[in-house]
Amino acid sequence: MKKLNLKDLKFDNKGLIPVIIQDYKNGQVLMLAYMNAESVRRTLKKGLTCFWSRSRKEYWVKGATSGHYQYVKSIAYDCDMDALLVKVRQVGVACHTGNRSCFYRKIMLSKNSKLKRQKSN
């Protein structure tokens, strides 16, 4: 397996990359957050997720104030190298609302909604 060079990742024009956080045991998607190159380095070094807060403009380690740490088990990047998937051992809940996952709300489709599958060429 090739070692990742952070310069190969494609950060957006604000220097950020989206990060999907997933439970390493059951595959549940826990949250979506953003990292910059330094927060990726901090995550790799400490083994705990470290993000860049877009609203507060500061680094934050998930769990530092709540105790709901995320211990990194693996990190993967997508085919375009513009998104990360971090599998973690979640302590407690991931969402600030007290829910295990930030994705606890669903969009209900009506009976009249039609989802069409498009054929790929």
GROMACS .gro file of C-alpha atoms in nm:
model
  121
    1MET     CA    1   0.000   0.000   0.000
    2LYS     CA    2   0.132   0.341  -0.102
    3LYS     CA    3   0.191   0.596   0.174
    4LEU     CA    4  -0.032   0.901   0.139
    5ASN     CA    5   0.132   1.234   0.069
    6LEU     CA    6  -0.098   1.507   0.203
    7LYS     CA    7  -0.007   1.722  -0.097
    8ASP     CA    8  -0.189   1.467  -0.316
    9LEU     CA    9  -0.523   1.533  -0.144
   10LYS     CA   10  -0.747   1.784  -0.317
   11PHE     CA   11  -0.852   2.048  -0.068
   12ASP     CA   12  -1.111   2.307  -0.175
   13ASN     CA   13  -1.036   2.677  -0.227
   14LYS     CA   14  -1.065   2.730   0.151
   15GLY     CA   15  -0.809   2.455   0.217
   16LEU     CA   16  -1.070   2.206   0.343
   17ILE     CA   17  -1.165   1.849   0.260
   18PRO     CA   18  -1.495   1.684   0.363
   19VAL     CA   19  -1.461   1.393   0.603
   20ILE     CA   20  -1.723   1.123   0.654
   21ILE     CA   21  -1.700   0.964   0.999
   22GLN     CA   22  -1.821   0.603   1.017
   23ASP     CA   23  -1.846   0.349   1.298
   24TYR     CA   24  -1.579   0.089   1.226
   25LYS     CA   25  -1.785  -0.201   1.367
   26ASN     CA   26  -2.134  -0.154   1.224
   27GLY     CA   27  -2.075   0.087   0.935
   28GLN     CA   28  -2.316   0.353   1.065
   29VAL     CA   29  -2.237   0.699   0.926
   30LEU     CA   30  -2.192   0.917   1.232
   31MET     CA   31  -2.116   1.263   1.099
   32LEU     CA   32  -1.966   1.483   0.830
   33ALA     CA   33  -1.701   1.739   0.917
   34TYR     CA   34  -1.409   1.917   0.753
   35MET     CA   35  -1.034   1.896   0.789
   36ASN     CA   36  -0.750   2.104   0.655
   37ALA     CA   37  -0.398   1.970   0.604
   38GLU     CA   38  -0.297   2.046   0.963
   39SER     CA   39  -0.602   1.875   1.114
   40VAL     CA   40  -0.529   1.568   0.898
   41ARG     CA   41  -0.174   1.570   1.038
   42ARG     CA   42  -0.304   1.603   1.395
   43THR     CA   43  -0.551   1.319   1.339
   44LEU     CA   44  -0.277   1.093   1.205
   45LYS     CA   45  -0.041   1.182   1.490
   46LYS     CA   46  -0.285   1.149   1.782
   47GLY     CA   47  -0.521   0.879   1.652
   48LEU     CA   48  -0.817   1.098   1.749
   49THR     CA   49  -1.029   1.291   1.501
   50CYS     CA   50  -0.931   1.657   1.479
   51PHE     CA   51  -1.138   1.889   1.262
   52TRP     CA   52  -1.135   2.248   1.145
   53SER     CA   53  -1.440   2.442   1.266
   54ARG     CA   54  -1.566   2.656   0.979
   55SER     CA   55  -1.778   2.869   1.213
   56ARG     CA   56  -1.531   2.915   1.500
   57LYS     CA   57  -1.221   2.915   1.278
   58GLU     CA   58  -1.031   2.684   1.511
   59TYR     CA   59  -0.921   2.323   1.548
   60TRP     CA   60  -1.130   2.090   1.760
   61VAL     CA   61  -1.073   1.736   1.874
   62LYS     CA   62  -1.401   1.547   1.883
   63GLY     CA   63  -1.466   1.462   2.247
   64ALA     CA   64  -1.230   1.716   2.403
   65THR     CA   65  -1.516   1.888   2.585
   66SER     CA   66  -1.786   1.617   2.579
   67GLY     CA   67  -1.574   1.308   2.640
   68HIS     CA   68  -1.725   1.153   2.325
   69TYR     CA   69  -1.393   1.080   2.157
   70GLN     CA   70  -1.348   0.919   1.818
   71TYR     CA   71  -1.054   0.678   1.808
   72VAL     CA   72  -0.933   0.639   1.450
   73LYS     CA   73  -0.923   0.283   1.317
   74SER     CA   74  -0.862   0.360   0.948
   75ILE     CA   75  -0.859   0.642   0.696
   76ALA     CA   76  -0.942   0.604   0.327
   77TYR     CA   77  -0.964   0.857   0.048
   78ASP     CA   78  -1.193   0.849  -0.253
   79CYS     CA   79  -1.101   0.801  -0.619
   80ASP     CA   80  -1.077   1.177  -0.681
   81MET     CA   81  -0.877   1.232  -0.361
   82ASP     CA   82  -1.119   1.507  -0.256
   83ALA     CA   83  -1.296   1.335   0.036
   84LEU     CA   84  -1.193   1.121   0.331
   85LEU     CA   85  -1.364   0.832   0.505
   86VAL     CA   86  -1.251   0.789   0.865
   87LYS     CA   87  -1.362   0.476   1.050
   88VAL     CA   88  -1.365   0.524   1.424
   89ARG     CA   89  -1.445   0.368   1.757
   90GLN     CA   90  -1.701   0.615   1.885
   91VAL     CA   91  -1.723   0.677   2.258
   92GLY     CA   92  -2.074   0.793   2.347
   93VAL     CA   93  -2.261   0.991   2.084
   94ALA     CA   94  -2.126   1.166   1.777
   95CYS     CA   95  -2.389   1.439   1.741
   96HIS     CA   96  -2.406   1.753   1.956
   97THR     CA   97  -2.785   1.693   1.981
   98GLY     CA   98  -2.725   1.381   2.189
   99ASN     CA   99  -2.800   1.140   1.903
  100ARG     CA  100  -2.550   0.870   1.817
  101SER     CA  101  -2.540   0.991   1.454
  102CYS     CA  102  -2.590   1.337   1.308
  103PHE     CA  103  -2.798   1.164   1.041
  104TYR     CA  104  -3.097   1.083   1.260
  105ARG     CA  105  -3.356   1.269   1.048
  106LYS     CA  106  -3.498   1.127   0.726
  107ILE     CA  107  -3.667   1.277   0.424
  108MET     CA  108  -3.989   1.087   0.368
  109LEU     CA  109  -4.079   1.015   0.008
  110SER     CA  110  -4.446   1.035  -0.082
  111LYS     CA  111  -4.627   0.745  -0.246
  112ASN     CA  112  -4.623   0.945  -0.570
  113SER     CA  113  -4.247   0.992  -0.565
  114LYS     CA  114  -4.077   0.800  -0.838
  115LEU     CA  115  -3.714   0.712  -0.816
  116LYS     CA  116  -3.583   0.612  -1.154
  117ARG     CA  117  -3.266   0.420  -1.201
  118GLN     CA  118  -3.064   0.546  -1.494
  119LYS     CA  119  -2.862   0.303  -1.696
  120SER     CA  120  -2.495   0.380  -1.717
  121ASN     CA  121  -2.324   0.346  -2.051
   0.00000   0.00000   0.00000
